[in-house]
Steps between C-alpha positions, in 0.01 A plus 500: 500500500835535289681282779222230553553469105873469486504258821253281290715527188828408710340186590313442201917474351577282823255258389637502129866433596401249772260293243798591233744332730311210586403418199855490385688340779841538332869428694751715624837479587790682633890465648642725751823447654537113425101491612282373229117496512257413295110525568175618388441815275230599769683434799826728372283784377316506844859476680608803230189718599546426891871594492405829244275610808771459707779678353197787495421516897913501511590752318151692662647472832824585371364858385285553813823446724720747267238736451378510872737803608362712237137418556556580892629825381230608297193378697681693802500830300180439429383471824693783605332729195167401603531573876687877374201557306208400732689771713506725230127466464455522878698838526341644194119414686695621864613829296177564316273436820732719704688262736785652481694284763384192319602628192863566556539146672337333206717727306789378612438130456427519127860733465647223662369213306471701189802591258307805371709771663240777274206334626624470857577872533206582330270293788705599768462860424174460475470309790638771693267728370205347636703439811534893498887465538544752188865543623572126385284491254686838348822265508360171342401766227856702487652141474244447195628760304822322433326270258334604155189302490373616850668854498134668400296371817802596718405871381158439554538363792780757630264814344167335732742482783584877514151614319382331906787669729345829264834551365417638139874559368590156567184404328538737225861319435442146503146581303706738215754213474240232420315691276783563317631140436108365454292625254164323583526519912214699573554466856822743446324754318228547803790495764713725332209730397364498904826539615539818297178641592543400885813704441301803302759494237270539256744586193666107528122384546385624174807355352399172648127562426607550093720168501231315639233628273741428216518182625150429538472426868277730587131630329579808238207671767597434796878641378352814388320571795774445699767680265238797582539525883854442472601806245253683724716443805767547328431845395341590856895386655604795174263753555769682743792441342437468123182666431522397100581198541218414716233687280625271223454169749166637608378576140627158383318316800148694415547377139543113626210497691266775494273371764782543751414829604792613749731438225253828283478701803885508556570587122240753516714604792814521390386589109299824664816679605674420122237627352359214299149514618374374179680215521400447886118557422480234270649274743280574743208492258641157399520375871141611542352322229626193613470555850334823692653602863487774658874588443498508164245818509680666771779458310331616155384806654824588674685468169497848413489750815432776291132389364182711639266285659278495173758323301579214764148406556462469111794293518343247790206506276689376160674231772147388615380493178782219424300249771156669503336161684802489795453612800805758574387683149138566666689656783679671293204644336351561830782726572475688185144585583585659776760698392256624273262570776236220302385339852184335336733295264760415764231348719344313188834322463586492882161327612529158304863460631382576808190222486809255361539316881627651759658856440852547527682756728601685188147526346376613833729762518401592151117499596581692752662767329269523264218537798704773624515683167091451496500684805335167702791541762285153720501304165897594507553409805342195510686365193787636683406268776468251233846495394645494814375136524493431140772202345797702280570415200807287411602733165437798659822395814687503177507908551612580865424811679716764330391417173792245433403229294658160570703537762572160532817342644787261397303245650229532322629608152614119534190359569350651243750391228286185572174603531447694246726274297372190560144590601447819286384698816578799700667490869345701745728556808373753670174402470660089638609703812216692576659854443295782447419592146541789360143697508292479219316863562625785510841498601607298167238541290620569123301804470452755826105569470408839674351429811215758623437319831872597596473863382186566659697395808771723417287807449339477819165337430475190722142464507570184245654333759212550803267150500474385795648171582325193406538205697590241160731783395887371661636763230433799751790490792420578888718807464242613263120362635413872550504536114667828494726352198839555644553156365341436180613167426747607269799417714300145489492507135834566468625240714286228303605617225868458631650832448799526724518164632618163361 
């Protein structure tokens, strides 16, 4: 619109200075060289405006021939730019889609028509990557760190490099050097941090772990958890060679997170012996009432050795009565009854966990110790037979057949510096590999209940032991179908319950 309204303005003037002209024919005159002319006002004001337009193509034609060179020039960098850049694009796709053999050729076009030498290294490398030549790619990233602005990928990309071929110092190195130079690389802090752990040097991990928090690249949570498994660790890699040392790592990692309960079993451990059992009970009270297992109340009522029965089943009873609704302070409870020979209220609390799905091996075992202290030696076996078949428990692997709680490996210490630290939850190995469990009843049971069906087979009296086999009763062997009670099921009980085995 703004054109169409000039054009008709520029001729709207034409008009004016033609009608102007006419109008006023006028004469003009002019000598040049001896030439004299004379003519017209029109005619030498048309002649003036043909020659201005003239002189203007000229000298146009003039600057197009001197400029031309230059022009050339830039429209063939240009063209180059553009063609290093759709093979930029094509190597990043090739890279990012995993052809790795595309990649490096496309790679090498745009570092040939690019002068980017940062950018260049930066594809190739990459290039080779998805290629899966990390050799070259490890040199297109050595050659990186010569230059300042691309010095920080060339760790990252050296640290993911050795973090593949599993070598963790190398890692560890390039990681430690980035996240000292860059403050807001998160990418350095969870390198470094892994490579530590992979490494199970768990004294530089916690260092790392309290920059990072400081730092604010990871959750406050999530670092306390994990500060937790690693002090625990720490003091477990102690407990031989510096006893108080590790009893303060211990106490300090129960006092982070007091739901992480190997971390209050080992100070209990290792705070038993120094005699601080005050100390050690209310860590383990602590670690109860924020999350009940098994260990925790073996390791409460193994704090003091020299308690009478009495006193360490009112001390599982104070612990249950910290979780009164959870399940391992009923079976506590249950235990406590029959220590105190109060069958009636053991069963009371035994029969709804029972009628909770299907029982587990270690509740069998439990009914059928408490059948056997009844005197109903076919309801004992046949929970027996029960918990031969029955699923284990995942807390209850934590404790292994000798009593010892945790016995985890290296291996698994670092896994569980992430699941529990990330994922607030407990790693079960033994129970991951199938191992057997430590029994529930009676080999480990926190209190030994007296058991008459084993005295009466002491003293002679087998006549407890004489039904006759029944044919949906697999709990009686063939070395015993004449019922003469040679073998009671008690070597069966005892191998459910996993006493002497693994």
């Amino acid at each position: 619109m703004i054109r169409l309204i000039l054009v008709i303005a520029a001729i709207v003037f034409a008009c004016v200075i033609t009608a102007i002209v006419t109008l006023n024919p006028g004469t003009a005159s002019f000598e040049f060289f001896g030439l004299a002319v004379e003519t017209s006002f029109a005619l030498a004001f048309g002649v003036f405006l043909l020659f201005t337009f003239l002189m203007l193509v000229f000298w146009w034609l003039v600057y197009i021939a001197w400029t031309a060179p230059e022009k050339l020039r830039r429209f063939s960098l240009r063209r180059r730019r553009e063609r290093g850049f759709n093979a930029l694009e094509r190597a990043l796709i090739a890279s990012a889609a995993g052809e790795g053999e595309v990649a490096v050729r496309q790679a090498a076009r745009a570092d040939a028509l690019l002068d980017r030498p940062a950018l260049s290294r930066l594809l190739a490398a990459r290039a080779a990557e998805a290629a899966g030549n990390l050799p070259g790619a490890e040199a297109h990233y050595e050659a990186m760190l010569e230059d300042p602005k691309t010095r920080l990928v060339a760790r990252r990309g050296l640290a993911q490099i050795a973090h593949e071929r599993g070598e963790h110092t190398a890692t560890a190195e390039h990681a430690q050097i980035a996240f000292a130079e860059s403050k807001t690389a998160r990418w350095a802090f969870a390198a470094l941090f892994d490579a530590q752990v992979a490494q199970g040097d768990w004294e530089a991990a916690m260092a790392t772990l309290a920059e990072g928090e400081k730092r604010r690249q990871i959750e406050p949570d999530r670092a306390r958890r994990r500060r937790a498994v690693l002090l625990t660790a720490a003091a477990l890699g102690r407990e031989d060679t510096d006893r108080t040392r590790a009893a303060t790592l211990a106490e300090l990692a129960a006092q982070t997170a007091p739901g992480f309960a190997p971390a209050a079993v080992l100070a209990a451990r290792l705070l038993g012996p120094a005699r601080k059992h005050k100390k050690a009970e209310t860590l383990l009270k602590a670690a109860w009432s924020a999350a009940p297992h098994p260990a925790i109340a073996r390791a409460l009522a193994d704090l003091r050795k020299s308690d009478t029965r009495a006193k360490r089943a009112e001390r599982l009873r104070e612990l249950a009565a910290l979780r009164p609704e959870h399940r391992e302070s009923r079976i506590l409870l249950i235990e406590a009854a029959i220590e105190d020979g109060e069958t009636g209220l053991a069963r009371a609390i035994l029969e709804p966990l029972l009628e909770m799905g299907t029982p587990t091996a270690r509740l069998s075992a439990l009914a059928s110790r408490l059948a056997q202290i009844e005197g109903d030696e076919r309801e004992a076996r046949r929970w027996m037979t029960r918990a031969s078949h029955a699923p284990g428990e995942a807390d209850w692997s934590d404790i292994d057949a000798e009593g010892r709680a945790f016995p985890y490996s290296p291996d698994d210490w670092k896994r569980m510096v992430y699941t529990f630290g990330d994922e607030g939850r407990l790693l079960h190995p033994r129970h991951e590999r199938y191992e057997i469990a430590a029994g529930a009843v009676p080999e480990t049971a926190l209190l030994d209940a007296p058991k008459p069906a084993r005295a009466k087979r002491e003293s002679g009296d087998k006549s407890v032991y004489t039904a006759p086999r029944m044919p949906d009763d697999p709990g009686v062997d063939d070395d015993d179908a004449s019922g003469d009670g040679d073998d009671d099921g008690e070597d069966d009980l005892d191998r459910i319950a996993g006493r002497g085995t693994r």
